[in-house]
Amino acid sequence: MTELHSRTGVWHTLTSPLVHQNPVILQILGICSALAVTTSMATALTMSAALTVVLTLAAGLVSIIRGHIPETIRLIVQIVIVASLVIVIDQILQAFFAELSRALSVYVGLITTNCLVLGRTEAFARHNPPLPAMIDAFGNGLGYSLVLIVIGSLRELLGRGELLGFAVLPLADAGGWFTPLSLMLLAPSAFFLLGLLVWAVRTILIEQSEPEEHAPPPRQEVTR
Amino acid sequence: MSDLWQLFLLSAFVDNMPLTLFLGLCTFLALSKKLEAAIGLGVAMIGVMGLTVPLNHLIYTALLAPGAWSWAGLPDLDMSYLALIAFIGVIAAVVQVLEMLLDRYAPAIHAAFGVFLPLLTVQCAILAGSLFMVERHYSLAQSAVFGLGSGTGFAVAVAMLAAIRTRLAYADLPAGLRGLGMAFVLTGLMSLGFSAFAQMAAAQ
């Protein structure tokens, strides 16, 4: 394998989960946390970083011991690996970013059962050597982060007129023109935004749309 | 008694797991295409959550909470950081035992729910139930009611979404919105409806 070839292979593994194989939009993995933490950019970024770190390390570890895990108990082994990594991340967040940790509530702990982590270790890391497994995991982490950042920035911008805590749109209360949409900070808006995002992506990449469940019956030709 | 009933209603409708707290959405969306599958998942959720939350409460207070080992002369021992591993272990074990028991004594029920039971090990809503129980300092009775209530809320929501989606199978949607996109918009509308319960609870 030439250097160029392997480099494009790595590049492909890294970038295809960003849009074409996006874990949230196409694979329906890791949606729970993607929606719950996107009321502001700061929590969305923290969650993205935490998940990407856990995912990459877990994929590497599972891949290293992949020859030694018995088939029957592999799920338990993988969950224990992921849970241990999550505990470490949670303790670090509590120690150094106490305020963010409180804002994220139980959702950091829930990375353990995030289907994205288990999905990637189960589908990819279990059959591949450590380096490609970690690259694949990192790419998927970035794809997840991309969705979180898009939704998080929209919700914070429209809900509070801020980005990362800095005022961007002048608020009507403070003499500006922008009236914050408080719906954006509530649960339903996250569903709507993600639904619209899925719609937008699938309109551009039409091959991702799902087949019709019921085709309408062919129209009868009127004969006289 | 009325306090517990209120907690049940609160956890089932106001703090609905998938619709207001975004928990368990992966299975919520993946298994809501058919009404029968959705009802099976809902019943399994009620059973597993009603069992694991009180079980985890017992384990947490007896072994892991700060000061739980003071009877052994270790009042400063705080093992609450191990809660995550303990909880996920209990959930995996309960799901496994439940599956084996059903297989042995009620094969008809097992055949109906069999596919969904193993999936529940990695259901975020179930783990979240145990984590909320710790965060909100529930007692044993409260945690049992909370588990049952959250499971019921999940079952109601998933059955409703499945009913709507079966109807919408005949609708002529834009290609990009078909399937997942529409499911999200529907969930958003249901979530909007369920936020009315939060208003009712706040008004009391």
Coordinates of N, CA and C in Angstrom, one line a residue, chain A residues 10-216:
Chain A
V10 N -7.2 6.8 5.4 CA -7.4 7.4 6.8 C -8.3 8.6 6.7
W11 N -8.0 9.4 5.7 CA -8.8 10.7 5.5 C -10.3 10.3 5.3
H12 N -10.5 9.2 4.5 CA -11.9 8.8 4.3 C -12.6 8.4 5.6
T13 N -11.9 7.5 6.3 CA -12.4 7.0 7.6 C -12.8 8.2 8.5
L14 N -11.9 9.2 8.5 CA -12.1 10.3 9.4 C -13.2 11.2 9.0
T15 N -13.4 11.5 7.6 CA -14.3 12.5 7.2 C -15.7 11.9 6.9
S16 N -15.8 10.6 6.5 CA -17.1 10.2 6.0 C -18.2 10.2 7.1
P17 N -17.8 10.1 8.5 CA -18.9 10.2 9.5 C -19.4 11.7 9.6
L18 N -18.7 12.7 9.1 CA -19.1 14.0 9.3 C -20.4 14.3 8.7
V19 N -20.6 14.0 7.4 CA -21.9 14.3 6.8 C -22.5 13.0 6.2
H20 N -21.7 12.3 5.4 CA -22.3 11.2 4.6 C -22.8 10.1 5.5
Q21 N -22.0 9.8 6.6 CA -22.4 8.7 7.4 C -22.6 9.2 8.8
N22 N -23.2 10.4 8.9 CA -23.3 11.1 10.2 C -24.0 10.2 11.3
P23 N -23.4 10.0 12.4 CA -24.0 9.0 13.4 C -25.3 9.5 13.9
V24 N -25.6 10.8 14.1 CA -26.9 11.2 14.6 C -27.9 11.2 13.5
I25 N -27.6 11.8 12.4 CA -28.6 12.0 11.4 C -29.0 10.7 10.6
L26 N -27.9 9.9 10.3 CA -28.2 8.7 9.5 C -28.3 7.4 10.3
Q27 N -27.4 7.3 11.3 CA -27.4 6.0 11.9 C -28.3 5.9 13.2
I28 N -29.0 7.0 13.5 CA -29.9 7.1 14.7 C -29.1 6.7 15.9
L29 N -27.9 7.1 16.1 CA -27.2 6.7 17.3 C -26.9 8.0 18.2
G30 N -27.0 7.8 19.5 CA -26.6 8.9 20.4 C -27.5 10.1 20.4
I31 N -28.8 9.9 20.1 CA -29.7 11.1 20.0 C -30.1 11.7 21.3
C32 N -30.2 10.8 22.3 CA -30.7 11.3 23.6 C -29.9 12.4 24.1
S33 N -28.5 12.2 24.2 CA -27.7 13.3 24.8 C -27.6 14.4 23.8
A34 N -27.7 14.1 22.5 CA -27.5 15.2 21.5 C -28.6 16.3 21.7
L35 N -29.8 15.9 22.2 CA -30.8 16.9 22.3 C -30.8 17.5 23.7
A36 N -30.5 16.8 24.7 CA -30.7 17.3 26.1 C -29.7 18.4 26.4
V37 N -28.5 18.4 25.9 CA -27.5 19.3 26.3 C -27.3 20.5 25.4
T38 N -28.2 20.7 24.4 CA -28.0 21.7 23.4 C -28.6 23.0 23.7
T39 N -29.0 23.3 25.0 CA -29.7 24.6 25.2 C -28.6 25.7 25.2
S40 N -27.3 25.4 25.3 CA -26.3 26.4 25.1 C -25.1 25.8 24.5
M41 N -24.3 26.7 23.9 CA -23.1 26.2 23.2 C -22.1 25.6 24.2
A42 N -22.0 26.2 25.4 CA -21.0 25.7 26.3 C -21.2 24.3 26.7
T43 N -22.4 23.9 27.1 CA -22.7 22.6 27.5 C -22.6 21.6 26.2
A44 N -23.0 22.1 25.1 CA -22.9 21.3 23.9 C -21.4 21.0 23.6
L45 N -20.5 22.0 23.7 CA -19.1 21.7 23.4 C -18.5 20.8 24.5
T46 N -18.9 21.0 25.8 CA -18.3 20.1 26.8 C -18.7 18.7 26.5
M47 N -20.0 18.5 26.2 CA -20.5 17.1 26.0 C -19.8 16.5 24.8
S48 N -19.7 17.3 23.7 CA -19.0 16.8 22.5 C -17.6 16.3 22.8
A49 N -16.8 17.2 23.6 CA -15.5 16.8 23.9 C -15.5 15.5 24.8
A50 N -16.3 15.5 25.8 CA -16.4 14.3 26.6 C -16.7 13.0 25.8
L51 N -17.7 13.1 25.0 CA -18.1 11.9 24.2 C -16.9 11.5 23.2
T52 N -16.3 12.5 22.6 CA -15.3 12.1 21.6 C -14.1 11.5 22.3
V53 N -13.7 12.0 23.5 CA -12.6 11.4 24.3 C -13.0 9.9 24.7
V54 N -14.2 9.8 25.3 CA -14.6 8.4 25.7 C -14.7 7.5 24.5
L55 N -15.2 7.9 23.4 CA -15.4 7.1 22.3 C -14.1 6.6 21.7
T56 N -13.1 7.6 21.5 CA -11.8 7.3 20.9 C -11.1 6.3 21.8
L57 N -11.0 6.6 23.2 CA -10.3 5.7 24.1 C -10.9 4.3 24.1
A58 N -12.3 4.3 24.2 CA -13.0 3.0 24.3 C -12.7 2.2 23.1
A59 N -12.8 2.8 21.9 CA -12.5 2.1 20.7 C -11.1 1.5 20.7
G60 N -10.1 2.3 21.1 CA -8.8 1.8 21.1 C -8.6 0.7 22.1
L61 N -9.2 0.8 23.3 CA -9.0 -0.3 24.3 C -9.7 -1.6 23.8
V62 N -10.9 -1.5 23.3 CA -11.7 -2.7 22.8 C -10.9 -3.3 21.7
S63 N -10.3 -2.5 20.8 CA -9.6 -3.0 19.7 C -8.3 -3.7 20.1
I64 N -7.6 -3.2 21.2 CA -6.4 -3.8 21.6 C -6.7 -5.2 22.2
I65 N -7.8 -5.4 23.0 CA -8.1 -6.7 23.6 C -9.1 -7.5 22.8
R66 N -9.3 -7.1 21.5 CA -10.4 -7.7 20.7 C -10.2 -9.2 20.6
G67 N -8.9 -9.7 20.5 CA -8.6 -11.1 20.4 C -8.9 -11.9 21.6
H68 N -9.1 -11.2 22.8 CA -9.2 -12.0 24.0 C -10.6 -11.9 24.6
I69 N -11.5 -11.1 24.0 CA -12.9 -11.1 24.5 C -13.7 -12.2 24.0
P70 N -14.2 -13.1 24.9 CA -15.1 -14.2 24.5 C -16.4 -13.6 23.9
E71 N -16.8 -14.2 22.8 CA -18.0 -13.7 22.1 C -19.2 -13.5 23.0
T72 N -19.4 -14.4 24.0 CA -20.7 -14.4 24.7 C -20.8 -13.2 25.7
I73 N -19.6 -12.8 26.3 CA -19.7 -11.7 27.3 C -19.1 -10.4 26.8
R74 N -19.1 -10.3 25.4 CA -18.4 -9.1 24.9 C -19.1 -7.8 25.3
L75 N -20.5 -7.8 25.3 CA -21.2 -6.6 25.6 C -20.9 -6.1 27.0
I76 N -20.8 -7.1 28.0 CA -20.5 -6.7 29.4 C -19.1 -6.1 29.5
V77 N -18.1 -6.7 28.8 CA -16.8 -6.2 28.8 C -16.7 -4.8 28.2
Q78 N -17.4 -4.6 27.1 CA -17.4 -3.3 26.5 C -18.0 -2.3 27.4
I79 N -19.2 -2.6 28.0 CA -19.8 -1.6 28.9 C -19.0 -1.3 30.1
V80 N -18.3 -2.3 30.6 CA -17.4 -2.0 31.8 C -16.3 -1.1 31.4
I81 N -15.7 -1.3 30.2 CA -14.6 -0.4 29.7 C -15.2 1.0 29.6
V82 N -16.3 1.2 28.9 CA -16.9 2.5 28.7 C -17.3 3.1 30.0
A83 N -17.9 2.4 30.9 CA -18.3 2.9 32.2 C -17.1 3.4 33.0
S84 N -16.0 2.7 33.0 CA -14.8 3.2 33.7 C -14.3 4.5 33.1
L85 N -14.2 4.6 31.8 CA -13.8 5.8 31.2 C -14.7 7.0 31.5
V86 N -16.0 6.7 31.5 CA -17.0 7.8 31.8 C -16.8 8.2 33.3
I87 N -16.5 7.3 34.2 CA -16.3 7.7 35.6 C -15.1 8.7 35.7
V88 N -14.0 8.3 35.0 CA -12.9 9.2 35.0 C -13.2 10.6 34.5
I89 N -13.9 10.6 33.3 CA -14.3 11.9 32.7 C -15.2 12.7 33.7
D90 N -16.1 12.0 34.3 CA -17.1 12.7 35.2 C -16.4 13.3 36.4
Q91 N -15.4 12.5 36.9 CA -14.6 13.0 38.1 C -13.8 14.3 37.7
I92 N -13.2 14.2 36.5 CA -12.4 15.4 36.0 C -13.3 16.6 35.9
L93 N -14.5 16.4 35.3 CA -15.4 17.5 35.1 C -15.8 18.1 36.4
Q94 N -16.2 17.2 37.4 CA -16.6 17.7 38.7 C -15.5 18.4 39.4
A95 N -14.2 18.0 39.2 CA -13.1 18.6 39.9 C -12.7 20.0 39.3
F96 N -12.7 20.1 37.9 CA -12.2 21.3 37.3 C -13.3 22.2 36.7
F97 N -14.4 21.7 36.3 CA -15.5 22.5 35.7 C -16.8 22.2 36.5
A98 N -16.8 22.6 37.8 CA -18.0 22.2 38.6 C -19.3 22.7 38.1
E99 N -19.3 24.0 37.5 CA -20.5 24.6 37.1 C -21.1 23.8 35.9
L100 N -20.2 23.6 34.9 CA -20.6 22.8 33.7 C -21.1 21.4 34.1
S101 N -20.4 20.8 35.0 CA -20.8 19.5 35.4 C -22.2 19.5 36.0
R102 N -22.6 20.5 36.8 CA -23.9 20.6 37.3 C -24.9 20.8 36.2
A103 N -24.5 21.6 35.2 CA -25.5 21.9 34.1 C -25.7 20.6 33.3
L104 N -24.7 19.8 33.2 CA -24.9 18.5 32.4 C -25.6 17.5 33.1
S105 N -25.8 17.6 34.5 CA -26.5 16.7 35.3 C -26.1 15.3 35.1
V106 N -27.1 14.4 34.9 CA -26.8 13.0 34.7 C -26.3 12.6 33.3
Y107 N -26.3 13.6 32.4 CA -26.1 13.2 31.0 C -24.6 12.8 30.7
V108 N -23.7 13.2 31.6 CA -22.3 12.7 31.4 C -22.3 11.2 31.7
G109 N -22.9 10.9 32.8 CA -23.0 9.5 33.2 C -23.7 8.6 32.1
L110 N -24.6 9.3 31.4 CA -25.4 8.5 30.4 C -24.6 8.3 29.2
I111 N -23.3 8.8 29.0 CA -22.5 8.5 27.9 C -22.3 6.9 27.9
T112 N -22.3 6.3 29.2 CA -22.2 4.9 29.3 C -23.1 4.2 28.4
T113 N -24.4 4.6 28.4 CA -25.4 3.9 27.6 C -25.7 4.6 26.3
N114 N -24.8 5.5 25.9 CA -25.0 6.2 24.6 C -24.8 5.2 23.5
C115 N -25.8 5.0 22.7 CA -25.7 3.9 21.7 C -24.6 4.1 20.7
L116 N -24.2 5.4 20.6 CA -23.1 5.7 19.6 C -21.8 5.0 20.1
V117 N -21.5 5.1 21.4 CA -20.2 4.5 21.8 C -20.3 2.9 21.6
L118 N -21.3 2.3 22.1 CA -21.4 0.9 22.0 C -21.6 0.5 20.6
G119 N -22.3 1.3 19.8 CA -22.5 1.0 18.4 C -21.2 0.9 17.6
R120 N -20.3 1.9 17.9 CA -19.0 1.9 17.2 C -18.1 0.8 17.6
T121 N -18.0 0.6 19.0 CA -17.1 -0.5 19.4 C -17.6 -1.8 18.9
E122 N -18.9 -2.0 18.9 CA -19.5 -3.2 18.5 C -19.3 -3.4 17.0
A123 N -19.5 -2.4 16.2 CA -19.6 -2.5 14.7 C -18.2 -2.4 14.1
F124 N -17.3 -1.6 14.7 CA -16.0 -1.4 14.0 C -14.8 -1.8 14.8
A125 N -14.7 -1.3 16.1 CA -13.5 -1.5 16.8 C -13.2 -3.0 17.1
R126 N -14.3 -3.8 17.2 CA -14.2 -5.2 17.5 C -13.5 -6.0 16.4
H127 N -13.5 -5.5 15.2 CA -12.9 -6.2 14.0 C -11.7 -5.6 13.4
N128 N -11.2 -4.4 14.0 CA -10.2 -3.7 13.3 C -9.0 -3.4 14.3
P129 N -7.8 -3.2 13.8 CA -6.7 -2.9 14.6 C -6.8 -1.5 15.3
P130 N -6.1 -1.3 16.4 CA -6.3 -0.1 17.2 C -6.3 1.2 16.4
L131 N -5.3 1.5 15.5 CA -5.3 2.8 14.9 C -6.5 3.1 14.0
P132 N -6.9 2.3 13.0 CA -8.1 2.6 12.3 C -9.3 2.7 13.2
A133 N -9.4 1.9 14.2 CA -10.5 1.9 15.1 C -10.6 3.3 15.8
M134 N -9.5 3.8 16.3 CA -9.5 5.1 17.0 C -9.8 6.2 16.0
I135 N -9.3 6.1 14.7 CA -9.6 7.1 13.8 C -11.1 7.1 13.4
D136 N -11.7 5.9 13.3 CA -13.1 5.8 13.0 C -13.9 6.4 14.2
A137 N -13.5 6.1 15.4 CA -14.2 6.6 16.6 C -14.1 8.1 16.7
F138 N -12.9 8.6 16.4 CA -12.7 10.1 16.4 C -13.6 10.8 15.4
G139 N -13.6 10.2 14.2 CA -14.4 10.8 13.1 C -15.9 10.8 13.5
N140 N -16.4 9.7 14.1 CA -17.8 9.7 14.6 C -18.0 10.7 15.7
G141 N -17.0 10.8 16.6 CA -17.1 11.8 17.6 C -17.3 13.2 17.0
L142 N -16.5 13.5 16.0 CA -16.6 14.8 15.3 C -17.9 15.0 14.7
G143 N -18.5 13.9 14.0 CA -19.8 14.0 13.4 C -20.9 14.3 14.4
Y144 N -20.8 13.7 15.5 CA -21.7 13.9 16.6 C -21.6 15.3 17.1
S145 N -20.3 15.8 17.3 CA -20.1 17.1 17.8 C -20.6 18.2 16.8
L146 N -20.5 17.9 15.5 CA -21.0 18.8 14.5 C -22.5 19.1 14.7
V147 N -23.3 18.0 14.8 CA -24.7 18.2 15.0 C -25.0 18.9 16.3
L148 N -24.3 18.6 17.4 CA -24.5 19.2 18.6 C -24.2 20.7 18.5
I149 N -23.2 21.1 17.8 CA -22.8 22.5 17.8 C -23.8 23.3 16.9
V150 N -24.2 22.7 15.8 CA -25.2 23.3 15.0 C -26.5 23.6 15.8
I151 N -27.0 22.6 16.4 CA -28.3 22.7 17.2 C -28.1 23.6 18.4
G152 N -26.9 23.4 19.1 CA -26.7 24.2 20.3 C -26.6 25.7 19.9
S153 N -25.9 26.0 18.8 CA -25.7 27.5 18.5 C -27.0 28.1 18.1
L154 N -27.8 27.3 17.3 CA -29.1 27.8 16.9 C -30.0 28.1 18.1
R155 N -30.0 27.1 19.0 CA -30.9 27.3 20.2 C -30.5 28.4 21.1
E156 N -29.1 28.6 21.3 CA -28.7 29.7 22.1 C -28.9 31.0 21.5
L157 N -28.6 31.1 20.1 CA -28.8 32.3 19.4 C -30.2 32.8 19.4
L158 N -31.1 31.9 19.1 CA -32.5 32.3 19.0 C -33.2 32.4 20.3
G159 N -32.7 31.6 21.3 CA -33.4 31.6 22.6 C -32.9 32.7 23.5
R160 N -31.7 33.1 23.4 CA -31.2 34.1 24.3 C -30.5 35.3 23.6
G161 N -30.3 35.1 22.3 CA -29.5 36.2 21.5 C -28.1 36.2 21.9
E162 N -27.6 35.0 22.4 CA -26.1 35.0 22.7 C -25.5 33.9 22.0
L163 N -24.1 33.9 21.9 CA -23.3 32.8 21.5 C -22.2 32.6 22.5
L164 N -22.1 31.4 23.1 CA -21.1 31.2 24.1 C -21.1 32.2 25.2
G165 N -22.3 32.7 25.6 CA -22.5 33.7 26.6 C -22.2 35.1 26.2
F166 N -21.8 35.4 25.0 CA -21.6 36.8 24.5 C -22.8 37.2 23.8
A167 N -23.3 38.4 24.0 CA -24.5 38.9 23.3 C -24.2 39.1 21.9
V168 N -25.0 38.5 21.0 CA -24.8 38.7 19.5 C -25.9 39.6 19.0
L169 N -27.1 39.2 19.3 CA -28.3 40.0 18.8 C -28.7 40.9 20.0
P170 N -28.9 42.2 19.7 CA -29.3 43.1 20.8 C -30.7 42.8 21.2
L171 N -30.9 42.6 22.5 CA -32.2 42.2 23.0 C -33.1 43.4 23.1
A172 N -34.4 43.1 23.0 CA -35.4 44.1 23.0 C -35.5 44.8 24.4
D173 N -35.2 44.0 25.4 CA -35.3 44.5 26.8 C -34.2 45.6 27.0
A174 N -33.1 45.4 26.3 CA -32.0 46.3 26.5 C -31.9 47.4 25.4
G175 N -33.0 47.7 24.7 CA -33.0 48.7 23.7 C -32.7 48.2 22.3
G176 N -32.5 46.9 22.1 CA -32.2 46.4 20.8 C -33.5 46.1 20.0
W177 N -33.4 45.2 19.1 CA -34.6 44.8 18.3 C -35.0 43.4 18.4
F178 N -34.2 42.5 19.1 CA -34.4 41.1 19.0 C -35.2 40.6 20.3
T179 N -36.3 40.0 20.0 CA -37.1 39.4 21.1 C -36.8 37.9 21.2
P180 N -36.2 37.4 22.3 CA -35.8 36.0 22.4 C -37.0 35.1 22.3
L181 N -36.9 34.0 21.6 CA -37.9 33.0 21.5 C -37.7 32.0 22.6
S182 N -38.5 32.1 23.7 CA -38.3 31.2 24.8 C -38.6 29.8 24.5
L183 N -39.4 29.5 23.4 CA -39.6 28.1 23.0 C -38.3 27.4 22.7
M184 N -37.4 28.2 22.1 CA -36.1 27.6 21.7 C -35.4 26.9 22.9
L185 N -35.6 27.4 24.1 CA -35.0 26.8 25.3 C -35.7 25.6 25.8
L186 N -36.9 25.3 25.3 CA -37.7 24.2 25.8 C -37.4 22.9 25.0
A187 N -37.9 21.8 25.5 CA -37.7 20.5 24.8 C -38.1 20.4 23.4
P188 N -39.4 20.9 23.0 CA -39.9 20.6 21.7 C -39.0 21.2 20.6
S189 N -38.4 22.4 20.8 CA -37.7 23.0 19.7 C -36.5 22.1 19.3
A190 N -35.9 21.4 20.3 CA -34.8 20.6 19.9 C -35.2 19.5 18.9
F191 N -36.4 18.9 19.1 CA -36.9 17.9 18.2 C -37.2 18.5 16.8
F192 N -37.8 19.7 16.8 CA -38.1 20.4 15.5 C -36.8 20.7 14.8
L193 N -35.8 21.3 15.5 CA -34.6 21.6 14.8 C -33.9 20.4 14.2
L194 N -33.8 19.3 15.0 CA -33.1 18.1 14.5 C -33.9 17.5 13.3
G195 N -35.3 17.6 13.4 CA -36.1 17.1 12.3 C -35.8 17.9 11.1
L196 N -35.7 19.2 11.2 CA -35.5 20.1 10.1 C -34.1 19.8 9.5
L197 N -33.1 19.6 10.4 CA -31.7 19.3 10.0 C -31.7 18.1 9.2
V198 N -32.4 17.0 9.7 CA -32.4 15.8 8.9 C -33.0 16.0 7.6
W199 N -34.1 16.8 7.5 CA -34.8 17.1 6.3 C -33.8 17.8 5.3
A200 N -33.1 18.8 5.8 CA -32.2 19.6 5.0 C -31.1 18.6 4.4
V201 N -30.5 17.8 5.3 CA -29.4 17.0 4.8 C -29.9 16.0 3.8
R202 N -31.1 15.4 4.1 CA -31.6 14.4 3.1 C -32.1 15.0 1.8
T203 N -32.4 16.3 1.8 CA -32.8 16.9 0.6 C -31.6 17.1 -0.3
I204 N -30.4 17.5 0.3 CA -29.2 17.7 -0.4 C -28.7 16.3 -0.9
L205 N -28.6 15.4 0.1 CA -28.0 14.0 -0.2 C -29.2 13.1 -0.4
I206 N -29.9 13.1 -1.5 CA -31.2 12.5 -1.7 C -31.1 11.0 -1.5
E207 N -29.9 10.4 -1.7 CA -29.8 9.0 -1.6 C -30.0 8.5 -0.1
Q208 N -30.0 9.4 0.8 CA -30.1 9.0 2.2 C -31.6 8.9 2.6
S209 N -32.5 9.4 1.8 CA -33.9 9.4 2.2 C -34.5 8.0 2.2
E210 N -35.4 7.8 3.1 CA -36.0 6.4 3.3 C -37.0 6.1 2.2
P211 N -37.1 4.8 1.9 CA -38.1 4.5 0.8 C -39.5 4.7 1.4
E212 N -40.5 4.9 0.4 CA -41.9 5.0 0.8 C -42.4 3.7 1.4
E213 N -43.2 3.8 2.4 CA -43.7 2.5 3.0 C -44.9 2.0 2.2
H214 N -45.7 2.9 1.7 CA -46.8 2.6 0.8 C -46.8 3.4 -0.4
A215 N -46.6 2.8 -1.6 CA -46.7 3.5 -2.8 C -48.2 3.7 -3.1
P216 N -48.6 4.9 -3.6 CA -50.0 5.0 -4.0 C -50.3 4.2 -5.2

